CSV table of N, CA, C and O in Angstrom, one decimal:
chain,number,residue,atom,x,y,z
A,1,UNK,N,97.0,56.8,54.0
A,1,UNK,CA,96.2,57.3,54.4
A,1,UNK,C,95.7,56.4,54.8
A,1,UNK,O,94.9,54.8,54.0
A,2,UNK,N,93.9,56.1,55.8
A,2,UNK,CA,93.5,55.3,56.3
A,2,UNK,C,91.8,56.2,55.8
A,2,UNK,O,91.6,56.8,56.0
A,3,UNK,N,90.9,55.1,55.4
A,3,UNK,CA,89.5,55.5,55.3
A,3,UNK,C,88.6,54.7,55.6
A,3,UNK,O,88.6,53.2,55.1
A,4,UNK,N,87.4,54.9,56.6
A,4,UNK,CA,87.0,54.3,56.7
A,4,UNK,C,85.4,54.5,56.3
A,4,UNK,O,85.3,55.5,56.1
A,5,UNK,N,85.0,53.2,56.0
A,5,UNK,CA,83.5,54.1,55.8
A,5,UNK,C,82.2,52.6,56.7
A,5,UNK,O,82.8,51.6,56.8
A,6,UNK,N,81.5,53.5,57.0
A,6,UNK,CA,80.3,53.0,57.1
A,6,UNK,C,79.0,53.3,56.5
A,6,UNK,O,78.7,54.6,56.6
A,7,UNK,N,78.4,52.3,56.0
A,7,UNK,CA,76.8,52.6,55.0
A,7,UNK,C,75.8,52.0,56.6
A,7,UNK,O,75.9,51.3,56.5
A,8,UNK,N,74.8,53.2,56.7
A,8,UNK,CA,73.8,52.6,57.3
A,8,UNK,C,72.6,53.2,56.6
A,8,UNK,O,72.2,54.5,56.1
A,9,UNK,N,71.1,52.2,55.4
A,9,UNK,CA,70.8,52.5,54.9
A,9,UNK,C,70.6,53.5,53.7
A,9,UNK,O,71.9,53.3,53.3
A,10,UNK,N,70.7,55.0,54.6
A,10,UNK,CA,71.1,56.2,53.0
A,10,UNK,C,71.6,57.1,53.4
A,10,UNK,O,71.5,58.0,52.8
A,11,UNK,N,72.7,56.3,54.6
A,11,UNK,CA,74.1,57.7,55.3
A,11,UNK,C,75.4,56.8,55.1
A,11,UNK,O,74.8,55.5,55.2
A,12,UNK,N,76.0,57.6,54.6
A,12,UNK,CA,77.6,56.9,54.8
A,12,UNK,C,78.9,57.9,55.9
A,12,UNK,O,78.4,59.3,55.4
A,13,UNK,N,78.9,57.1,56.4
A,13,UNK,CA,79.7,58.3,56.8
A,13,UNK,C,81.0,57.6,56.7
A,13,UNK,O,81.4,56.3,57.0
A,14,UNK,N,82.1,59.0,56.6
A,14,UNK,CA,83.8,58.2,56.2
A,14,UNK,C,84.4,58.6,57.4
A,14,UNK,O,84.5,60.0,57.3
A,15,UNK,N,85.6,58.7,57.7
A,15,UNK,CA,86.3,59.1,58.5
A,15,UNK,C,87.8,58.3,57.6
A,15,UNK,O,88.2,57.5,57.1
A,16,UNK,N,89.0,59.9,58.0
A,16,UNK,CA,89.6,60.2,57.3
A,16,UNK,C,90.6,60.3,57.8
A,16,UNK,O,90.6,60.6,59.2
A,17,UNK,N,92.2,59.7,57.6
A,17,UNK,CA,93.4,60.4,58.2
A,17,UNK,C,94.3,60.3,57.6
A,17,UNK,O,94.7,59.1,56.9
A,18,UNK,N,95.8,60.7,57.6
A,18,UNK,CA,96.8,60.9,56.9
A,18,UNK,C,96.7,62.5,56.6
A,18,UNK,O,96.3,63.4,56.6
A,19,UNK,N,97.0,61.9,55.3
A,19,UNK,CA,97.1,63.2,54.0
A,19,UNK,C,96.5,62.8,53.3
A,19,UNK,O,96.6,61.2,52.6
A,20,UNK,N,95.6,63.8,52.5
A,20,UNK,CA,94.8,63.2,51.5
A,20,UNK,C,95.8,64.2,50.2
A,20,UNK,O,95.0,65.4,50.1
A,21,UNK,N,96.2,64.0,49.0
A,21,UNK,CA,97.2,64.3,48.8
A,21,UNK,C,97.1,63.6,47.0
A,21,UNK,O,96.2,63.1,46.9
A,22,UNK,N,97.8,63.7,46.1
A,22,UNK,CA,97.8,62.9,44.7
A,22,UNK,C,98.5,61.6,44.8
A,22,UNK,O,97.7,60.7,43.9
A,23,UNK,N,99.4,61.4,46.2
A,23,UNK,CA,99.0,59.8,46.1
A,23,UNK,C,98.2,59.1,46.7
A,23,UNK,O,98.0,58.1,46.6
A,24,UNK,N,96.9,59.5,47.9
A,24,UNK,CA,96.3,59.5,48.1
A,24,UNK,C,94.9,59.2,47.5
A,24,UNK,O,93.9,58.1,48.1
A,25,UNK,N,94.5,60.7,47.0
A,25,UNK,CA,93.5,60.9,46.6
A,25,UNK,C,92.2,59.8,46.0
A,25,UNK,O,91.0,59.6,45.7
A,26,UNK,N,93.6,59.2,45.0
A,26,UNK,CA,92.4,58.2,44.1
A,26,UNK,C,92.0,56.9,44.9
A,26,UNK,O,91.4,56.5,44.3
A,27,UNK,N,92.6,56.9,46.0
A,27,UNK,CA,91.9,56.0,47.4
A,27,UNK,C,90.8,56.3,47.4
A,27,UNK,O,89.7,55.4,47.6
A,28,UNK,N,90.3,57.9,48.0
A,28,UNK,CA,88.6,58.4,48.1
A,28,UNK,C,88.1,58.2,47.2
A,28,UNK,O,87.0,57.7,46.9
A,29,UNK,N,88.6,58.7,45.7
A,29,UNK,CA,87.6,59.0,44.5
A,29,UNK,C,87.2,57.3,44.3
A,29,UNK,O,86.0,57.6,43.7
A,30,UNK,N,88.1,56.2,44.5
A,30,UNK,CA,87.5,54.8,43.9
A,30,UNK,C,86.5,54.5,45.3
A,30,UNK,O,84.9,54.4,44.5
A,31,UNK,N,86.2,55.0,46.4
A,31,UNK,CA,84.9,54.8,46.9
A,31,UNK,C,83.7,55.5,46.5
A,31,UNK,O,82.7,55.9,46.9
A,32,UNK,N,84.0,56.9,45.6
A,32,UNK,CA,82.5,57.7,44.9
A,32,UNK,C,80.8,56.8,44.5
A,32,UNK,O,80.4,56.9,44.7
A,33,UNK,N,81.6,55.4,44.1
A,33,UNK,CA,80.7,54.7,43.5
A,33,UNK,C,79.2,53.9,44.7
A,33,UNK,O,78.3,53.9,44.5
A,34,UNK,N,80.4,54.5,46.2
A,34,UNK,CA,79.3,54.3,47.0
A,34,UNK,C,78.0,55.5,47.4
A,34,UNK,O,77.6,55.0,48.7
A,35,UNK,N,78.6,56.4,46.8
A,35,UNK,CA,77.0,57.1,46.8
A,35,UNK,C,76.2,57.0,46.3
A,35,UNK,O,74.9,57.3,46.5
A,36,UNK,N,76.1,55.7,45.5
A,36,UNK,CA,74.7,55.8,45.2
A,36,UNK,C,73.7,55.7,45.9
A,36,UNK,O,73.9,54.3,46.7
A,37,UNK,N,73.1,56.1,45.7
A,37,UNK,CA,71.1,56.1,46.7
A,37,UNK,C,71.8,56.7,47.7
A,37,UNK,O,70.8,56.3,49.0
A,38,UNK,N,72.7,56.8,48.5
A,38,UNK,CA,72.7,57.8,49.6
A,38,UNK,C,72.5,59.2,49.7
A,38,UNK,O,72.3,59.9,48.2
A,39,UNK,N,71.7,59.6,51.1
A,39,UNK,CA,71.0,60.9,51.0
A,39,UNK,C,72.0,61.6,51.6
A,39,UNK,O,72.2,62.9,52.1
A,40,UNK,N,72.8,61.2,52.7
A,40,UNK,CA,73.5,62.1,53.6
A,40,UNK,C,75.0,61.5,54.1
A,40,UNK,O,74.9,60.6,53.9
A,41,UNK,N,75.8,62.2,53.4
A,41,UNK,CA,77.6,61.5,53.6
A,41,UNK,C,78.2,62.4,54.8
A,41,UNK,O,78.1,63.9,54.6
A,42,UNK,N,78.7,61.9,55.6
A,42,UNK,CA,78.9,62.9,56.9
A,42,UNK,C,80.7,62.6,56.8
A,42,UNK,O,81.0,61.1,56.7
A,43,UNK,N,81.4,63.3,56.5
A,43,UNK,CA,83.1,63.2,56.0
A,43,UNK,C,84.1,63.7,57.8
A,43,UNK,O,83.5,64.8,58.1
A,44,UNK,N,84.5,62.5,58.5
A,44,UNK,CA,84.9,62.9,60.0
A,44,UNK,C,86.4,63.2,59.5
A,44,UNK,O,86.9,62.3,59.3
A,45,UNK,N,87.0,64.7,59.8
A,45,UNK,CA,88.5,65.0,58.8
A,45,UNK,C,88.7,65.0,60.4
A,45,UNK,O,90.3,66.1,60.3
A,46,UNK,N,89.0,64.9,61.5
A,46,UNK,CA,89.4,64.9,63.3
A,46,UNK,C,90.9,64.6,62.3
A,46,UNK,O,92.4,64.9,63.4
A,47,UNK,N,91.3,63.4,62.3
A,47,UNK,CA,93.0,62.9,62.2
A,47,UNK,C,93.0,62.6,60.1
A,47,UNK,O,94.3,62.3,60.2
A,48,UNK,N,92.6,63.4,60.1
A,48,UNK,CA,93.2,64.4,58.5
A,48,UNK,C,94.5,65.0,58.9
A,48,UNK,O,93.6,66.4,59.4
A,49,UNK,N,95.1,65.5,58.5
A,49,UNK,CA,96.7,66.0,58.7
A,49,UNK,C,96.8,67.2,57.7
A,49,UNK,O,96.8,68.4,57.4
A,50,UNK,N,96.2,66.7,56.6
A,50,UNK,CA,96.9,67.5,55.4
A,50,UNK,C,96.2,67.3,53.8
A,50,UNK,O,95.5,66.1,53.5
A,51,UNK,N,95.2,68.4,52.6
A,51,UNK,CA,94.9,68.6,52.0
A,51,UNK,C,95.0,68.8,50.6
A,51,UNK,O,95.6,70.1,51.1
A,52,UNK,N,95.3,68.4,49.7
A,52,UNK,CA,96.3,68.7,48.4
A,52,UNK,C,95.0,69.0,47.3
A,52,UNK,O,93.9,69.0,47.7
A,53,UNK,N,95.8,69.5,46.4
A,53,UNK,CA,94.3,70.6,45.0
A,53,UNK,C,93.9,68.6,44.7
A,53,UNK,O,92.7,69.5,44.3
A,54,UNK,N,94.7,68.1,44.7
A,54,UNK,CA,94.0,66.3,44.1
A,54,UNK,C,92.5,65.9,46.0
A,54,UNK,O,91.6,65.2,44.8
A,55,UNK,N,93.2,66.1,46.5
A,55,UNK,CA,92.0,65.8,47.2
A,55,UNK,C,90.6,66.6,47.5
A,55,UNK,O,89.9,66.4,47.4
A,56,UNK,N,91.3,68.0,46.7
A,56,UNK,CA,90.1,68.9,47.3
A,56,UNK,C,89.4,68.5,45.2
A,56,UNK,O,87.8,68.6,46.1
A,57,UNK,N,90.1,68.2,44.8
A,57,UNK,CA,88.6,67.8,43.4
A,57,UNK,C,87.9,66.7,43.4
A,57,UNK,O,87.3,66.6,43.2
A,58,UNK,N,88.5,66.2,44.1
A,58,UNK,CA,88.1,64.6,45.2
A,58,UNK,C,86.8,64.8,46.1
A,58,UNK,O,85.7,64.8,45.9
A,59,UNK,N,86.7,66.2,46.8
A,59,UNK,CA,85.8,66.3,47.8
A,59,UNK,C,84.8,67.5,47.0
A,59,UNK,O,83.8,67.0,46.9
A,60,UNK,N,85.4,68.3,46.2
A,60,UNK,CA,84.1,68.6,45.0
A,60,UNK,C,83.7,67.9,43.8
A,60,UNK,O,82.5,68.4,44.2
A,61,UNK,N,83.7,66.6,43.7
A,61,UNK,CA,83.2,65.6,42.6
A,61,UNK,C,82.3,65.7,43.8
A,61,UNK,O,81.3,64.6,42.9
A,62,UNK,N,82.9,64.7,45.0
A,62,UNK,CA,81.3,64.3,45.9
A,62,UNK,C,80.5,65.2,46.1
A,62,UNK,O,79.0,65.2,46.3
A,63,UNK,N,80.3,66.3,46.5
A,63,UNK,CA,79.8,67.8,46.7
A,63,UNK,C,79.3,67.6,45.5
A,63,UNK,O,77.9,67.9,45.7
A,64,UNK,N,79.3,67.8,44.3
A,64,UNK,CA,78.1,67.6,43.6
A,64,UNK,C,77.4,66.7,43.8
A,64,UNK,O,76.4,66.8,42.7
A,65,UNK,N,78.0,65.8,43.4
A,65,UNK,CA,76.3,64.4,43.2
A,65,UNK,C,76.0,64.7,44.6
A,65,UNK,O,74.4,64.2,44.4
A,66,UNK,N,76.4,65.0,45.8
A,66,UNK,CA,75.5,64.8,46.6
A,66,UNK,C,74.7,65.7,46.8
A,66,UNK,O,73.5,66.3,47.3
A,67,UNK,N,75.1,67.0,46.3
A,67,UNK,CA,74.1,68.5,45.7
A,67,UNK,C,73.3,67.6,45.0
A,67,UNK,O,71.3,68.5,45.2
A,68,UNK,N,73.1,66.8,43.9
A,68,UNK,CA,72.0,66.1,42.9
A,68,UNK,C,70.7,65.6,43.8
A,68,UNK,O,70.2,65.0,44.1
A,69,UNK,N,71.8,64.9,45.2
A,69,UNK,CA,70.6,63.5,46.0
A,69,UNK,C,71.2,63.9,47.8
A,69,UNK,O,70.3,63.0,48.2
A,70,UNK,N,70.7,64.6,48.1
A,70,UNK,CA,71.1,65.2,49.5
A,70,UNK,C,72.2,66.2,49.9
A,70,UNK,O,72.4,67.0,49.3
A,71,UNK,N,73.0,65.6,51.1
A,71,UNK,CA,73.5,66.5,51.4
A,71,UNK,C,74.9,65.8,51.8
A,71,UNK,O,75.3,65.0,52.3
A,72,UNK,N,75.9,66.5,52.0
A,72,UNK,CA,77.4,66.3,52.7
A,72,UNK,C,77.9,67.0,53.7
A,72,UNK,O,77.7,68.2,54.0
A,73,UNK,N,78.4,66.4,54.6
A,73,UNK,CA,78.7,67.4,56.1
A,73,UNK,C,80.4,67.1,56.1
A,73,UNK,O,80.9,65.9,56.5
A,74,UNK,N,81.4,68.3,56.1
A,74,UNK,CA,82.5,67.8,57.1
A,74,UNK,C,82.2,68.0,58.1
A,74,UNK,O,82.1,69.1,58.2
A,75,UNK,N,83.2,67.4,59.3
A,75,UNK,CA,83.0,67.6,60.5
A,75,UNK,C,84.9,66.9,61.2
A,75,UNK,O,85.1,66.5,60.3
A,76,UNK,N,84.6,68.2,62.3
A,76,UNK,CA,86.4,68.1,62.9
A,76,UNK,C,87.1,68.6,61.9
A,76,UNK,O,88.3,67.4,62.1
A,77,UNK,N,87.1,69.5,61.5
A,77,UNK,CA,88.0,70.3,59.9
A,77,UNK,C,89.2,70.7,60.9
A,77,UNK,O,89.4,71.5,62.1
A,78,UNK,N,90.9,69.9,61.2
A,78,UNK,CA,91.8,70.8,62.3
A,78,UNK,C,92.6,71.9,61.6
A,78,UNK,O,91.6,72.3,60.0
A,79,UNK,N,93.3,72.8,62.2
A,79,UNK,CA,93.0,74.1,61.5
A,79,UNK,C,93.6,73.9,60.0
A,79,UNK,O,93.4,74.9,59.4
A,80,UNK,N,94.6,73.2,60.3
A,80,UNK,CA,95.5,73.2,58.8
A,80,UNK,C,94.8,73.3,57.6
A,80,UNK,O,94.9,73.8,56.1
A,81,UNK,N,93.7,72.2,57.6
A,81,UNK,CA,93.1,71.8,56.6
A,81,UNK,C,92.0,72.8,55.9
A,81,UNK,O,91.8,73.5,55.3
A,82,UNK,N,91.6,73.7,57.4
A,82,UNK,CA,90.4,74.3,57.8
A,82,UNK,C,90.8,75.8,57.1
A,82,UNK,O,90.4,76.4,55.6
A,83,UNK,N,92.3,75.7,57.7
A,83,UNK,CA,93.2,77.3,56.8
A,83,UNK,C,93.2,77.0,54.8
A,83,UNK,O,93.0,78.3,54.1
A,84,UNK,N,93.4,75.6,54.3
A,84,UNK,CA,93.1,75.6,53.0
A,84,UNK,C,92.3,75.7,52.3
A,84,UNK,O,92.0,76.2,51.4
A,85,UNK,N,91.3,75.3,53.5
A,85,UNK,CA,89.3,75.1,52.5
A,85,UNK,C,89.5,76.6,52.8
A,85,UNK,O,88.7,77.2,51.5
A,86,UNK,N,89.9,78.0,53.1
A,86,UNK,CA,89.7,79.1,53.5
A,86,UNK,C,90.0,80.0,52.1
A,86,UNK,O,89.5,80.6,51.4
A,87,UNK,N,91.6,79.6,52.6
A,87,UNK,CA,92.1,80.3,51.1
A,87,UNK,C,92.1,79.9,50.0
A,87,UNK,O,91.5,80.6,48.9
A,88,UNK,N,91.7,78.9,49.3
A,88,UNK,CA,91.0,78.3,48.3
A,88,UNK,C,89.7,78.1,48.1
A,88,UNK,O,88.7,78.5,46.8
A,89,UNK,N,88.6,78.8,48.8
A,89,UNK,CA,87.2,79.4,49.1
A,89,UNK,C,86.6,78.3,49.0
A,89,UNK,O,85.4,78.3,48.5
A,90,UNK,N,86.4,76.9,49.3
A,90,UNK,CA,85.9,75.6,49.2
A,90,UNK,C,84.8,75.5,50.9
A,90,UNK,O,83.9,75.3,50.6
A,91,UNK,N,85.9,76.7,51.6
A,91,UNK,CA,85.2,76.8,53.0
A,91,UNK,C,83.5,76.9,52.5
A,91,UNK,O,82.8,77.1,53.3
A,92,UNK,N,83.4,77.9,51.4
A,92,UNK,CA,82.3,78.9,50.9
A,92,UNK,C,81.4,77.6,49.5
A,92,UNK,O,80.0,77.4,50.1
A,93,UNK,N,82.1,76.5,49.8
A,93,UNK,CA,81.0,75.5,48.9
A,93,UNK,C,80.7,74.4,49.4
A,93,UNK,O,79.1,74.1,49.9
A,94,UNK,N,81.5,73.9,49.8
A,94,UNK,CA,81.5,72.6,51.3
A,94,UNK,C,80.7,73.1,52.4
A,94,UNK,O,81.2,74.4,53.1
A,95,UNK,N,79.8,72.0,53.4
A,95,UNK,CA,79.3,72.3,54.4
A,95,UNK,C,80.2,71.4,55.8
A,95,UNK,O,79.7,71.0,55.7
A,96,UNK,N,80.6,72.9,56.1
A,96,UNK,CA,81.8,72.3,57.4
A,96,UNK,C,81.3,72.7,58.9
A,96,UNK,O,80.5,73.7,58.5
A,97,UNK,N,80.9,71.5,59.7
A,97,UNK,CA,80.2,71.5,60.8
A,97,UNK,C,82.0,71.7,62.0
A,97,UNK,O,82.4,70.8,61.8
A,98,UNK,N,81.6,71.8,63.5
A,98,UNK,CA,82.5,71.6,64.3
A,98,UNK,C,81.9,70.4,64.9
A,98,UNK,O,81.3,69.9,64.5
């Protein structure tokens, strides 16, 4: 999995590529410290092929933090990942934009 981070003042842009699963979710989890002082997080999932329950857990942790200090937006979610969000109810929890 590839994670690109770009921080611009109080905005953090994260681009995910590959699979966010048990083996790779710790990579994203380690980036949670980057959320300090951030008011807006945009996660581009255009090249994210798959997400497991471990990946969902990390997104939920990030969402809880951002609920207190700003907003988190998921963009370009592919059909496979969107299906997982819908089945798990995460589509109701996360802010997903086209």
